[in-house]
């Protein structure tokens, strides 16, 4: 390291490494990962979400999972929570749907109503 | 490349390591492998989270879920439930001691929520063995910034911040730097004091283990400010993990060119060496420490001259404590005004304490100056176990004094504590409840200083011995009229006539407990009674016949056969055989054994 620029470069690279631990959670994507969710392909959905976020270099979204919510026939379920907005639950989210949800809802703030199972205020 | 979606940070501080944190890590890695998600989850070591009694502990990000008391078997559950299915494992969460409330995330628990973390800013967040992670958290940015400033400007910033030394004496750090900068002589040196000899203290160890780069960066800024190009770490040899992490950190900084010649192309050069301390308490005293680095016996010499003028090899030397240096980078980055807005009028910033004794949450805490003892004990500390009453707190270890219950609301800082005869000290904070005998507390600390006296000057060597003899007599029920006065007189003489800080402060725990708990001393001396029922020579155990169910447990646990009786009959304790271990008292399921003043049973 020879200069301030070098230090800055290393810092930017390293920040990706600790991003999950330090960032303020802005938008949250929560994937239902109960036994039936996993059977219905929730893991593939989860991986697609992560992959799509990485491809688009979206940094301020936290992806977590939740357990069974008793709505097995609609699995895989994906919740999207944006700050100050109601929680949107999408149903039967295949990897393809997941990628579209990111493109439309996360990036452009357009909820895809067709796939919405429920909307919950005040979270 | 797989995308990492979760980070598991495992505390790798000394306490957690000794409670088998690495075994947990091993089984976690294995469980991740078995579940096929090894690539998606990063497992990272981190510095002491503070809740050392609950170790091993781990934090799962991005949710920030905090798991405690982890056993290797728990790894599988965490992987299968939390990491695979997103279900938090409730039974491994932290539970608030008094309310039994369960908190999932680290930032919410009472112990952490009330703290202000400047020095401990990276604990639980970065891997102490990764310089990149330190850099990601603004690491070495303060050094870079300082190198663009005039050294005088750096000193001025530290001066205006109001930072004072965290090693015990509380001397203004900026002023110390200025004196060293202005002192004649070359080369100049920086020393980091990591000797930490107070019994029960582990603040500096945890900082070195958990965030070594923050101390290195502070030292380099000090070097630049005073015009030094060489620094020494002096760390006690009993801290192998701190030494290891520091060595790794030094090596990484060297490889990156952050230590060495022409740092960041600014022309500033600085090198750092690590020395292991012998472990004697007196070697933490600055002149003794310097003698020890020079290869001489670690004995203090009279001051002045101070190290700022005549330090290492008689050259101007800044010597600062670990925690002091860990404060430097944030001050340079965020400015003097930011730092001086925290704390009280004359005590700025925060203080790290090792919270110990009779309090529910023990461990490492950082609170702003001006926080009251009540907040520390009952909010951060979660109260006193078993619903007992708070009696006093001891600050400053063997050099300090006690704070009795009537000062629970006193805002703690250098001045307020000094006024009541205690000190902030290096940060040991021991909480005592109603069962603690204050005479015994004084004896404990004096015994420590007495055995650590280097013996160079008689007031300290002989005086502390005399005081200790008197205390031992008092505790054994052989105290005499006038003992209290003799203790005070001896104490004041030792304070005045000793050469170094060890002797000059050794009588403090005695004088301070006499000041606030004189009645306890008098009870021991005049009535041969220990009000806290703690001194063995002054108490006896006896069975309360009405409560005894004859279960025979006492007879079984008593190691000397003093607790006796026939099955299902009222038991009794043979006073002549009893060694007062208290085992029966602790084990009786019916509370049928009591501690009483020995005079009551003799007649
Ligand atoms: C007996 C004795 C032991 C000491 N032990 C330590 C110690 O372990 N660590 C420390 O930083 N300072 C210790 N000090 C204080 C040092 O002499 C010195 O004041 C301090 O390192 C200065 O750093 P600071 O201004 O950053 O606090 C001790 C002093 C005495 C008298
Ligand atoms: S005061 Fe005690 S420890 Fe200090 S020099 Fe004298 S004898 Fe040694
Ligand atoms: S343990 Fe308690 S109840 Fe049982 S025999 Fe002893 S004194 Fe009695
Ligand atoms: S060492 Fe792990 S919490 Fe302190
Ligand atoms: S022998 Fe009496 S309490 Fe242990």
PDB file of C-alpha atoms in Angstrom, chain A residues 1-23 25 28 31-35 38 43 46-55 61-68, chain B residues 1-7 9 35-37 40 42 44 61-63 81-87 124-127 130 132-133 135-141 144-145 148 255-258 262-266:
ATOM      1  CA  UNK A   1       0.000   0.000   0.000  1.00  0.00           C
ATOM      2  CA  UNK A   2       1.637   3.152  -1.145  1.00  0.00           C
ATOM      3  CA  UNK A   3      -0.981   5.838  -0.978  1.00  0.00           C
ATOM      4  CA  UNK A   4      -4.321   6.979   0.332  1.00  0.00           C
ATOM      5  CA  UNK A   5      -5.937   5.727  -2.855  1.00  0.00           C
ATOM      6  CA  UNK A   6      -4.659   2.210  -2.157  1.00  0.00           C
ATOM      7  CA  UNK A   7      -6.163   2.342   1.327  1.00  0.00           C
ATOM      8  CA  UNK A   8      -9.469   3.498  -0.088  1.00  0.00           C
ATOM      9  CA  UNK A   9      -9.516   0.697  -2.614  1.00  0.00           C
ATOM     10  CA  UNK A  10      -8.883  -1.960   0.007  1.00  0.00           C
ATOM     11  CA  UNK A  11     -11.567  -0.466   2.186  1.00  0.00           C
ATOM     12  CA  UNK A  12     -14.150  -0.611  -0.552  1.00  0.00           C
ATOM     13  CA  UNK A  13     -13.331  -4.212  -1.347  1.00  0.00           C
ATOM     14  CA  UNK A  14     -13.414  -5.233   2.287  1.00  0.00           C
ATOM     15  CA  UNK A  15     -16.680  -3.507   3.033  1.00  0.00           C
ATOM     16  CA  UNK A  16     -18.525  -6.092   0.963  1.00  0.00           C
ATOM     17  CA  UNK A  17     -17.109  -8.741   3.268  1.00  0.00           C
ATOM     18  CA  UNK A  18     -18.663  -7.256   6.414  1.00  0.00           C
ATOM     19  CA  UNK A  19     -21.746  -5.750   4.806  1.00  0.00           C
ATOM     20  CA  UNK A  20     -24.150  -8.228   6.409  1.00  0.00           C
ATOM     21  CA  UNK A  21     -22.943  -7.289   9.890  1.00  0.00           C
ATOM     22  CA  UNK A  22     -22.970  -3.539   9.695  1.00  0.00           C
ATOM     23  CA  UNK A  23     -25.598  -2.262   7.361  1.00  0.00           C
ATOM     24  CA  UNK A  25     -31.557  -3.043   7.335  1.00  0.00           C
ATOM     25  CA  UNK A  28     -36.064  -6.960   3.947  1.00  0.00           C
ATOM     26  CA  UNK A  31     -38.317 -16.344   2.524  1.00  0.00           C
ATOM     27  CA  UNK A  32     -40.591 -18.937   4.150  1.00  0.00           C
ATOM     28  CA  UNK A  33     -38.425 -21.930   4.815  1.00  0.00           C
ATOM     29  CA  UNK A  34     -40.655 -24.380   6.636  1.00  0.00           C
ATOM     30  CA  UNK A  35     -40.419 -28.030   5.730  1.00  0.00           C
ATOM     31  CA  UNK A  38     -38.317 -26.293   1.246  1.00  0.00           C
ATOM     32  CA  UNK A  43     -34.173 -23.001  -1.329  1.00  0.00           C
ATOM     33  CA  UNK A  46     -33.710 -18.132  -1.974  1.00  0.00           C
ATOM     34  CA  UNK A  47     -30.656 -18.788  -4.106  1.00  0.00           C
ATOM     35  CA  UNK A  48     -32.275 -17.017  -7.068  1.00  0.00           C
ATOM     36  CA  UNK A  49     -33.006 -13.978  -4.904  1.00  0.00           C
ATOM     37  CA  UNK A  50     -29.431 -13.814  -3.671  1.00  0.00           C
ATOM     38  CA  UNK A  51     -28.097 -14.298  -7.153  1.00  0.00           C
ATOM     39  CA  UNK A  52     -30.308 -11.611  -8.641  1.00  0.00           C
ATOM     40  CA  UNK A  53     -29.369  -9.136  -5.892  1.00  0.00           C
ATOM     41  CA  UNK A  54     -25.700  -9.837  -6.483  1.00  0.00           C
ATOM     42  CA  UNK A  55     -26.059  -9.464 -10.243  1.00  0.00           C
ATOM     43  CA  UNK A  61     -31.393  -5.423   1.105  1.00  0.00           C
ATOM     44  CA  UNK A  62     -31.298  -8.000   3.849  1.00  0.00           C
ATOM     45  CA  UNK A  63     -32.398 -11.500   3.008  1.00  0.00           C
ATOM     46  CA  UNK A  64     -33.558 -13.686   5.882  1.00  0.00           C
ATOM     47  CA  UNK A  65     -35.787 -16.672   6.331  1.00  0.00           C
ATOM     48  CA  UNK A  66     -38.730 -17.525   8.463  1.00  0.00           C
ATOM     49  CA  UNK A  67     -40.315 -20.781   9.549  1.00  0.00           C
ATOM     50  CA  UNK A  68     -43.590 -22.376   8.548  1.00  0.00           C
TER      51      UNK A  68
ATOM     52  CA  UNK B   1     -19.096 -18.045  -6.782  1.00  0.00           C
ATOM     53  CA  UNK B   2     -21.725 -18.718  -4.158  1.00  0.00           C
ATOM     54  CA  UNK B   3     -23.365 -15.778  -2.525  1.00  0.00           C
ATOM     55  CA  UNK B   4     -22.875 -15.418   1.181  1.00  0.00           C
ATOM     56  CA  UNK B   5     -26.213 -14.775   2.819  1.00  0.00           C
ATOM     57  CA  UNK B   6     -25.342 -15.065   6.488  1.00  0.00           C
ATOM     58  CA  UNK B   7     -22.362 -14.451   8.745  1.00  0.00           C
ATOM     59  CA  UNK B   9     -19.526 -14.427  14.288  1.00  0.00           C
ATOM     60  CA  UNK B  35     -26.485 -29.314   5.244  1.00  0.00           C
ATOM     61  CA  UNK B  36     -24.835 -28.314   1.986  1.00  0.00           C
ATOM     62  CA  UNK B  37     -24.786 -24.615   2.812  1.00  0.00           C
ATOM     63  CA  UNK B  40     -23.592 -19.561   1.813  1.00  0.00           C
ATOM     64  CA  UNK B  42     -19.361 -17.203   6.501  1.00  0.00           C
ATOM     65  CA  UNK B  44     -15.846 -15.632  11.450  1.00  0.00           C
ATOM     66  CA  UNK B  61     -26.063 -11.774  10.882  1.00  0.00           C
ATOM     67  CA  UNK B  62     -27.924 -10.223   9.043  1.00  0.00           C
ATOM     68  CA  UNK B  63     -30.571 -10.582  11.771  1.00  0.00           C
ATOM     69  CA  UNK B  81     -33.338 -24.483  12.299  1.00  0.00           C
ATOM     70  CA  UNK B  82     -31.969 -20.968  11.960  1.00  0.00           C
ATOM     71  CA  UNK B  83     -29.712 -21.030   8.940  1.00  0.00           C
ATOM     72  CA  UNK B  84     -31.755 -23.431   6.881  1.00  0.00           C
ATOM     73  CA  UNK B  85     -35.314 -22.671   7.915  1.00  0.00           C
ATOM     74  CA  UNK B  86     -35.026 -19.241   9.443  1.00  0.00           C
ATOM     75  CA  UNK B  87     -36.379 -20.316  12.814  1.00  0.00           C
ATOM     76  CA  UNK B 124     -18.626  -8.711  17.649  1.00  0.00           C
ATOM     77  CA  UNK B 125     -18.374  -7.162  14.220  1.00  0.00           C
ATOM     78  CA  UNK B 126     -14.934  -7.814  12.794  1.00  0.00           C
ATOM     79  CA  UNK B 127     -12.392 -10.560  12.823  1.00  0.00           C
ATOM     80  CA  UNK B 130      -8.136  -9.611   9.486  1.00  0.00           C
ATOM     81  CA  UNK B 132      -9.053  -5.903   5.774  1.00  0.00           C
ATOM     82  CA  UNK B 133     -12.071  -6.094   8.044  1.00  0.00           C
ATOM     83  CA  UNK B 135      -9.928  -1.257   7.238  1.00  0.00           C
ATOM     84  CA  UNK B 136     -13.525  -1.810   6.147  1.00  0.00           C
ATOM     85  CA  UNK B 137     -14.581  -0.221   9.435  1.00  0.00           C
ATOM     86  CA  UNK B 138     -12.665   3.015   8.761  1.00  0.00           C
ATOM     87  CA  UNK B 139      -9.466   1.403   9.997  1.00  0.00           C
ATOM     88  CA  UNK B 140      -6.239   3.341   9.359  1.00  0.00           C
ATOM     89  CA  UNK B 141      -8.313   6.222   7.994  1.00  0.00           C
ATOM     90  CA  UNK B 144      -4.114   8.676   6.953  1.00  0.00           C
ATOM     91  CA  UNK B 145      -5.925  11.804   8.086  1.00  0.00           C
ATOM     92  CA  UNK B 148      -2.054  15.123   6.371  1.00  0.00           C
ATOM     93  CA  UNK B 255       2.907  -6.343   4.785  1.00  0.00           C
ATOM     94  CA  UNK B 256       0.540  -3.586   3.762  1.00  0.00           C
ATOM     95  CA  UNK B 257       3.234  -0.984   4.338  1.00  0.00           C
ATOM     96  CA  UNK B 258       1.214   0.639   7.132  1.00  0.00           C
ATOM     97  CA  UNK B 262       7.454   6.193   4.096  1.00  0.00           C
ATOM     98  CA  UNK B 263       3.967   5.234   5.226  1.00  0.00           C
ATOM     99  CA  UNK B 264       1.249   5.969   2.609  1.00  0.00           C
ATOM    100  CA  UNK B 265       3.831   7.942   0.694  1.00  0.00           C
ATOM    101  CA  UNK B 266       3.927  10.683   3.313  1.00  0.00           C
TER     102      UNK B 266
END
